[in-house]
Amino acid sequence: MSQHKVIYDTDPGVDDAMALVFQALHPDIELLGLTSVFGNATIETTTHNVRFLAGRFAPGVPVAQGAAAPLKCLAPEPLAWIHGDNGLGNIALETGGEAALDTRPAHRFIIDMVRAHPGEVTLIAVGPLTNLALALADDPGIASLVKQVVIMGGAFGTDGVFGNVTPAAEANILGDPDAADIVFGAPWPVAIVGLDVTQRTIMSRDYLASLRDRGGAAGQFVWDVSRHYETFHEQSARLAGIYTHDSSAVAYLLAPHLYTTRSGPVRVLTEGIAAGHTIQKPSTMPVPAPDWDSRPECEVCVDVDAAGMLALYEHTICGTL
Ligand code: BDR
Ligand code: CA
């Protein structure tokens, strides 16, 4: 029996797609739904990509379209140089098999599913957090009914890294800093899987080639979809491989023992040159900090067993769990 009922909130996005395949193939995850959000591309593109991915890897799983823009500003420009013009590394997307779209907006879909399965639903959110903030605004009572929220986003500087889209901010949090500050402050259990661990977990070209050769259709897809993304990493970070962002949130859910965490409330700067910056007050810090102290503790990942995470992904894709 599946251990985790998951709603996957996503902005595909190459690494979002790789994380979806991971969830679809792992026996401990039951996907209750997929919700799209703007981010790596426009909402039209990310929603099309979610429908494509659902049709191909998660048939029967409902898909709902989410926010087109952040709570308080216009949608950002798509990140075509990272994720390709179509958000999926410019691979050809066969047409005809796309999943149908649920009639509800994503945040309503989330509310309905959480209320239908009280205490059971895990939200894995790997794009801007707008849909989750909208769900909380519409029905604050869901916070106490959600089992866990696992977020890929943020950067806490444990490796000297505070951001990837500005010196101070990670992409998903900068995508909607107001939403992120709301989500981190809500009374639900939040785990944050940020750049501190995702950039320490690198899928090398040889690793990806091995998935291609041993992982059947899923492995071939992971290889194909990551070619453009790998070129981006080579050019921007001189990496012969790719950072493991969104799949790390999935790995945290499946195998939290692979991660070292630090507890404490987290705030997000919502304006100024450091907008999107994430700051935790560790629970061990004795000084008062009123802007943090009234808020719930989040678990922030500060270290990872990267080899263990990569082995988990590999075994899942290759069917050797
Ligand atoms: C995050 O930003 C997006 O580009 C990726 O899909 C990932 O969710 C990494 O900063
Ligand atoms: Ca993403």
CSV table of C-alpha atoms and ligand atoms in Angstrom, one decimal:
chain,number,residue,atom,x,y,z
A,1,MET,CA,0.0,0.0,0.0
A,2,SER,CA,1.3,3.5,-0.8
A,3,GLN,CA,2.5,5.4,2.2
A,4,HIS,CA,2.2,8.9,0.8
A,5,LYS,CA,-0.8,10.6,-0.8
A,6,VAL,CA,0.7,13.5,-2.7
A,7,ILE,CA,-0.4,16.5,-4.6
A,8,TYR,CA,2.4,17.7,-6.8
A,9,ASP,CA,2.4,21.5,-7.4
A,10,THR,CA,4.8,22.2,-10.2
A,11,ASP,CA,6.0,24.5,-13.1
A,12,PRO,CA,7.5,22.1,-15.6
A,13,GLY,CA,10.3,22.7,-16.1
A,14,VAL,CA,12.9,20.1,-16.9
A,15,ASP,CA,13.7,19.1,-13.3
A,16,ASP,CA,10.0,19.2,-12.5
A,17,ALA,CA,9.4,16.6,-15.2
A,18,MET,CA,12.2,14.5,-13.8
A,19,ALA,CA,10.7,14.7,-10.3
A,20,LEU,CA,7.3,13.7,-11.7
A,21,VAL,CA,8.6,10.6,-13.3
A,22,PHE,CA,10.3,9.8,-9.9
A,23,GLN,CA,7.0,10.1,-8.1
A,24,ALA,CA,5.0,8.2,-10.7
A,25,LEU,CA,7.3,5.2,-10.5
A,26,HIS,CA,7.9,5.0,-6.8
A,27,PRO,CA,5.6,2.5,-5.1
A,28,ASP,CA,5.3,4.4,-1.9
A,29,ILE,CA,3.7,7.4,-3.6
A,30,GLU,CA,0.1,7.7,-4.6
A,31,LEU,CA,-0.4,10.8,-6.7
A,32,LEU,CA,-3.8,12.4,-5.9
A,33,GLY,CA,-3.3,15.2,-8.3
A,34,LEU,CA,-1.0,17.5,-10.3
A,35,THR,CA,-1.4,21.3,-10.1
A,36,SER,CA,0.3,23.7,-12.4
A,37,VAL,CA,1.7,27.1,-11.6
A,38,PHE,CA,3.6,29.8,-13.6
A,39,GLY,CA,7.3,29.9,-13.1
A,40,ASN,CA,9.8,28.3,-15.5
A,41,ALA,CA,7.4,29.1,-18.3
A,42,THR,CA,4.0,30.8,-18.7
A,43,ILE,CA,1.0,29.1,-17.1
A,44,GLU,CA,-0.3,28.0,-20.5
A,45,THR,CA,3.0,26.2,-21.2
A,46,THR,CA,3.4,24.7,-17.7
A,47,THR,CA,-0.2,23.5,-17.7
A,48,HIS,CA,0.3,21.9,-21.1
A,49,ASN,CA,3.4,20.3,-19.9
A,50,VAL,CA,1.7,18.9,-16.8
A,51,ARG,CA,-1.1,17.5,-19.0
A,52,PHE,CA,1.5,15.9,-21.3
A,53,LEU,CA,3.5,14.4,-18.4
A,54,ALA,CA,0.3,13.1,-16.8
A,55,GLY,CA,-0.8,11.5,-20.0
A,56,ARG,CA,2.5,9.8,-20.5
A,57,PHE,CA,3.6,8.9,-16.9
A,58,ALA,CA,0.6,9.2,-14.6
A,59,PRO,CA,-2.5,8.3,-16.5
A,60,GLY,CA,-5.7,8.9,-14.6
A,61,VAL,CA,-4.2,11.4,-12.2
A,62,PRO,CA,-6.2,14.6,-12.2
A,63,VAL,CA,-4.6,17.8,-13.4
A,64,ALA,CA,-5.7,21.3,-12.3
A,65,GLN,CA,-4.5,24.6,-13.6
A,66,GLY,CA,-3.1,27.1,-11.1
A,67,ALA,CA,-2.0,30.7,-10.9
A,68,ALA,CA,-0.8,32.7,-13.9
A,69,ALA,CA,1.1,35.3,-11.8
A,70,PRO,CA,2.3,36.0,-8.3
A,71,LEU,CA,0.0,37.4,-5.6
A,72,LYS,CA,1.2,41.0,-6.0
A,73,CYS,CA,2.9,41.5,-9.3
A,74,LEU,CA,3.0,40.5,-13.0
A,75,ALA,CA,4.2,37.1,-14.1
A,76,PRO,CA,8.0,36.9,-14.7
A,77,GLU,CA,9.5,36.2,-18.1
A,78,PRO,CA,9.8,32.5,-18.9
A,79,LEU,CA,13.3,30.9,-18.2
A,80,ALA,CA,13.7,29.7,-21.8
A,81,TRP,CA,17.5,29.6,-21.6
A,82,ILE,CA,17.3,27.1,-18.7
A,83,HIS,CA,14.2,25.0,-19.6
A,84,GLY,CA,13.9,25.6,-23.3
A,85,ASP,CA,11.2,27.4,-25.2
A,86,ASN,CA,8.6,24.7,-24.4
A,87,GLY,CA,9.7,24.4,-20.8
A,88,LEU,CA,10.7,20.8,-21.4
A,89,GLY,CA,14.2,21.2,-22.9
A,90,ASN,CA,12.8,21.7,-26.5
A,91,ILE,CA,12.1,18.0,-26.9
A,92,ALA,CA,9.3,17.1,-29.3
A,93,LEU,CA,6.1,16.5,-27.3
A,94,GLU,CA,3.8,14.0,-28.9
A,95,THR,CA,0.2,15.2,-29.0
A,96,GLY,CA,-3.0,13.3,-28.4
A,97,GLY,CA,-2.4,11.7,-25.0
A,98,GLU,CA,-2.6,14.8,-22.8
A,99,ALA,CA,-4.7,14.5,-19.6
A,100,ALA,CA,-7.9,16.4,-19.4
A,101,LEU,CA,-8.1,19.5,-17.2
A,102,ASP,CA,-10.1,19.5,-14.0
A,103,THR,CA,-12.7,22.3,-14.0
A,104,ARG,CA,-11.5,23.6,-10.6
A,105,PRO,CA,-8.6,26.1,-10.2
A,106,ALA,CA,-5.6,24.5,-8.5
A,107,HIS,CA,-6.1,26.0,-5.1
A,108,ARG,CA,-9.7,24.8,-5.0
A,109,PHE,CA,-8.6,21.4,-6.1
A,110,ILE,CA,-6.0,21.3,-3.3
A,111,ILE,CA,-8.6,22.4,-0.7
A,112,ASP,CA,-11.1,19.7,-1.9
A,113,MET,CA,-8.5,16.9,-1.8
A,114,VAL,CA,-7.2,17.9,1.6
A,115,ARG,CA,-10.7,18.0,3.0
A,116,ALA,CA,-11.5,14.6,1.4
A,117,HIS,CA,-8.4,13.1,3.0
A,118,PRO,CA,-7.9,14.9,6.3
A,119,GLY,CA,-4.4,14.3,7.9
A,120,GLU,CA,-3.2,12.3,4.9
A,121,VAL,CA,-2.2,14.6,2.1
A,122,THR,CA,1.4,15.7,1.5
A,123,LEU,CA,1.9,18.8,-0.7
A,124,ILE,CA,5.1,18.7,-2.7
A,125,ALA,CA,5.6,22.2,-4.2
A,126,VAL,CA,8.4,22.9,-6.6
A,127,GLY,CA,7.5,26.2,-8.2
A,128,PRO,CA,6.4,29.6,-6.9
A,129,LEU,CA,4.1,29.1,-3.9
A,130,THR,CA,1.1,31.0,-5.2
A,131,ASN,CA,-1.3,28.1,-5.4
A,132,LEU,CA,-0.6,27.1,-1.8
A,133,ALA,CA,-1.0,30.7,-0.5
A,134,LEU,CA,-4.3,31.0,-2.4
A,135,ALA,CA,-5.6,27.8,-0.9
A,136,LEU,CA,-4.7,29.1,2.6
A,137,ALA,CA,-6.5,32.4,1.9
A,138,ASP,CA,-9.6,30.6,0.7
A,139,ASP,CA,-9.7,28.0,3.5
A,140,PRO,CA,-7.2,28.6,6.3
A,141,GLY,CA,-8.6,25.5,8.0
A,142,ILE,CA,-6.8,23.2,5.6
A,143,ALA,CA,-3.4,24.0,7.4
A,144,SER,CA,-4.3,21.7,10.3
A,145,LEU,CA,-5.5,19.0,7.9
A,146,VAL,CA,-2.4,18.7,5.7
A,147,LYS,CA,0.1,16.0,6.7
A,148,GLN,CA,3.2,17.8,5.5
A,149,VAL,CA,4.3,20.4,3.0
A,150,VAL,CA,7.6,19.8,1.2
A,151,ILE,CA,9.0,22.7,-0.7
A,152,MET,CA,11.9,23.0,-3.1
A,153,GLY,CA,13.0,26.5,-2.7
A,154,GLY,CA,15.2,29.0,-0.9
A,155,ALA,CA,18.8,29.1,0.0
A,156,PHE,CA,20.2,29.4,3.5
A,157,GLY,CA,23.9,30.0,2.9
A,158,THR,CA,25.4,26.9,4.5
A,159,ASP,CA,27.7,26.6,1.5
A,160,GLY,CA,27.9,30.3,1.0
A,161,VAL,CA,25.1,30.1,-1.6
A,162,PHE,CA,22.1,32.5,-1.0
A,163,GLY,CA,20.5,32.4,-4.5
A,164,ASN,CA,20.6,31.3,-8.1
A,165,VAL,CA,18.6,34.0,-9.8
A,166,THR,CA,20.0,36.9,-7.8
A,167,PRO,CA,22.8,36.9,-5.2
A,168,ALA,CA,20.1,36.8,-2.6
A,169,ALA,CA,17.3,34.7,-3.9
A,170,GLU,CA,16.4,31.2,-5.3
A,171,ALA,CA,14.1,31.1,-8.3
A,172,ASN,CA,10.9,29.6,-6.7
A,173,ILE,CA,10.9,32.0,-3.8
A,174,LEU,CA,11.7,35.0,-5.9
A,175,GLY,CA,8.8,33.9,-8.2
A,176,ASP,CA,6.4,34.9,-5.4
A,177,PRO,CA,8.0,36.0,-2.2
A,178,ASP,CA,4.8,37.1,-0.6
A,179,ALA,CA,3.3,33.7,-1.2
A,180,ALA,CA,6.4,32.0,0.2
A,181,ASP,CA,6.3,34.1,3.4
A,182,ILE,CA,2.6,33.2,3.9
A,183,VAL,CA,3.3,29.5,3.3
A,184,PHE,CA,6.2,29.4,5.7
A,185,GLY,CA,4.2,31.1,8.4
A,186,ALA,CA,1.1,28.9,8.2
A,187,PRO,CA,0.4,26.3,11.0
A,188,TRP,CA,1.3,23.2,8.9
A,189,PRO,CA,4.5,21.2,9.0
A,190,VAL,CA,6.8,22.6,6.4
A,191,ALA,CA,10.1,21.1,5.2
A,192,ILE,CA,12.3,23.3,2.9
A,193,VAL,CA,14.6,21.6,0.5
A,194,GLY,CA,16.7,24.5,-0.9
A,195,LEU,CA,19.9,25.1,-2.8
A,196,ASP,CA,22.0,24.1,0.3
A,197,VAL,CA,21.3,20.5,-0.6
A,198,THR,CA,20.0,20.5,-4.2
A,199,GLN,CA,23.3,22.0,-5.5
A,200,ARG,CA,25.3,19.5,-3.5
A,201,THR,CA,23.4,16.7,-5.3
A,202,ILE,CA,24.7,16.5,-8.9
A,203,MET,CA,23.5,14.1,-11.6
A,204,SER,CA,26.6,13.7,-13.8
A,205,ARG,CA,26.4,13.1,-17.5
A,206,ASP,CA,27.6,9.5,-16.9
A,207,TYR,CA,24.8,9.0,-14.3
A,208,LEU,CA,22.2,10.3,-16.7
A,209,ALA,CA,23.6,8.1,-19.5
A,210,SER,CA,23.3,5.1,-17.2
A,211,LEU,CA,19.6,5.9,-16.6
A,212,ARG,CA,19.1,6.2,-20.3
A,213,ASP,CA,20.7,2.8,-20.9
A,214,ARG,CA,19.1,0.9,-18.0
A,215,GLY,CA,15.9,2.8,-17.2
A,216,GLY,CA,13.6,1.9,-20.2
A,217,ALA,CA,11.2,4.6,-21.5
A,218,ALA,CA,11.5,6.6,-18.3
A,219,GLY,CA,15.3,6.6,-18.4
A,220,GLN,CA,15.3,7.6,-22.0
A,221,PHE,CA,12.9,10.4,-21.3
A,222,VAL,CA,15.0,11.7,-18.4
A,223,TRP,CA,18.0,11.7,-20.7
A,224,ASP,CA,16.2,13.4,-23.6
A,225,VAL,CA,14.5,16.1,-21.4
A,226,SER,CA,17.8,17.0,-19.7
A,227,ARG,CA,20.0,17.7,-22.7
A,228,HIS,CA,19.2,21.4,-22.9
A,229,TYR,CA,19.3,21.7,-19.1
A,230,GLU,CA,22.7,20.1,-19.0
A,231,THR,CA,24.1,22.5,-21.6
A,232,PHE,CA,22.8,25.4,-19.4
A,233,HIS,CA,24.6,24.0,-16.4
A,234,GLU,CA,27.8,23.5,-18.4
A,235,GLN,CA,27.7,27.1,-19.6
A,236,SER,CA,26.6,28.7,-16.4
A,237,ALA,CA,28.3,26.6,-13.7
A,238,ARG,CA,30.9,24.6,-15.7
A,239,LEU,CA,29.2,21.5,-14.5
A,240,ALA,CA,29.3,18.2,-16.5
A,241,GLY,CA,25.9,17.3,-15.2
A,242,ILE,CA,22.9,19.0,-13.5
A,243,TYR,CA,21.8,20.1,-10.1
A,244,THR,CA,19.1,18.0,-8.5
A,245,HIS,CA,16.5,20.5,-7.5
A,246,ASP,CA,12.9,19.3,-7.6
A,247,SER,CA,13.6,15.6,-7.3
A,248,SER,CA,15.3,16.4,-4.0
A,249,ALA,CA,11.9,17.4,-2.5
A,250,VAL,CA,10.6,14.0,-3.5
A,251,ALA,CA,13.6,12.2,-2.0
A,252,TYR,CA,13.1,14.1,1.3
A,253,LEU,CA,9.6,12.8,1.5
A,254,LEU,CA,10.6,9.2,0.7
A,255,ALA,CA,13.9,9.1,2.7
A,256,PRO,CA,14.2,11.9,5.2
A,257,HIS,CA,17.1,10.2,6.8
A,258,LEU,CA,19.2,11.3,3.8
A,259,TYR,CA,18.9,14.9,5.0
A,260,THR,CA,20.1,16.8,8.0
A,261,THR,CA,17.7,19.5,9.0
A,262,ARG,CA,17.7,22.6,11.2
A,263,SER,CA,14.5,23.7,12.9
A,264,GLY,CA,13.2,27.3,13.2
A,265,PRO,CA,10.8,29.8,11.8
A,266,VAL,CA,11.6,31.2,8.3
A,267,ARG,CA,10.9,34.6,6.9
A,268,VAL,CA,11.1,35.8,3.3
A,269,LEU,CA,12.1,39.3,2.3
A,270,THR,CA,9.3,40.5,0.0
A,271,GLU,CA,10.8,43.7,-1.5
A,272,GLY,CA,14.0,45.5,-2.2
A,273,ILE,CA,17.2,44.3,-3.8
A,274,ALA,CA,17.2,41.1,-1.6
A,275,ALA,CA,13.6,40.2,-2.4
A,276,GLY,CA,13.1,36.4,-2.2
A,277,HIS,CA,15.9,36.0,0.4
A,278,THR,CA,15.0,33.3,3.0
A,279,ILE,CA,16.2,33.7,6.6
A,280,GLN,CA,15.7,31.1,9.3
A,281,LYS,CA,16.0,31.8,13.0
A,282,PRO,CA,17.4,28.5,14.3
A,283,SER,CA,15.4,27.3,17.3
A,284,THR,CA,18.7,27.2,19.3
A,285,MET,CA,19.2,30.9,18.9
A,286,PRO,CA,18.5,32.5,22.3
A,287,VAL,CA,17.9,36.1,21.4
A,288,PRO,CA,14.4,37.4,20.8
A,289,ALA,CA,13.4,38.1,17.2
A,290,PRO,CA,9.8,39.2,17.2
A,291,ASP,CA,9.4,38.9,13.4
A,292,TRP,CA,10.2,35.2,13.7
A,293,ASP,CA,9.2,34.2,17.2
A,294,SER,CA,5.5,34.1,16.7
A,295,ARG,CA,5.7,31.8,13.7
A,296,PRO,CA,5.8,28.0,13.4
A,297,GLU,CA,9.1,26.2,13.0
A,298,CYS,CA,10.1,24.9,9.6
A,299,GLU,CA,12.6,22.1,8.9
A,300,VAL,CA,15.3,23.5,6.7
A,301,CYS,CA,17.6,21.0,4.9
A,302,VAL,CA,21.2,21.9,5.6
A,303,ASP,CA,23.0,18.7,4.5
A,304,VAL,CA,22.4,15.7,2.4
A,305,ASP,CA,23.7,12.2,1.7
A,306,ALA,CA,23.9,13.0,-2.0
A,307,ALA,CA,25.1,9.5,-3.0
A,308,GLY,CA,22.1,8.0,-1.2
A,309,MET,CA,19.7,10.4,-2.9
A,310,LEU,CA,21.1,9.6,-6.3
A,311,ALA,CA,20.9,5.9,-5.6
A,312,LEU,CA,17.2,6.3,-4.6
A,313,TYR,CA,16.4,8.1,-7.9
A,314,GLU,CA,18.4,5.6,-9.9
A,315,HIS,CA,16.7,2.5,-8.4
A,316,THR,CA,13.3,4.1,-8.9
A,317,ILE,CA,13.8,4.9,-12.5
A,318,CYS,CA,15.5,1.6,-13.3
A,319,GLY,CA,13.0,-0.5,-11.4
A,320,THR,CA,15.6,-2.0,-9.0
A,321,LEU,CA,14.2,-0.8,-5.7
B,1,BDR,C1,14.0,25.8,-9.0
B,1,BDR,O1,13.8,26.8,-10.0
B,1,BDR,C2,13.3,26.2,-11.2
B,1,BDR,O2,13.9,26.7,-12.3
B,1,BDR,C3,13.5,24.7,-11.0
B,1,BDR,O3,12.4,24.0,-11.7
B,1,BDR,C4,13.5,24.5,-9.5
B,1,BDR,O4,12.2,24.3,-9.1
B,1,BDR,C5,15.5,25.8,-8.7
B,1,BDR,O5,15.9,27.0,-8.2
B,2,CA,CA,10.3,23.7,-10.5
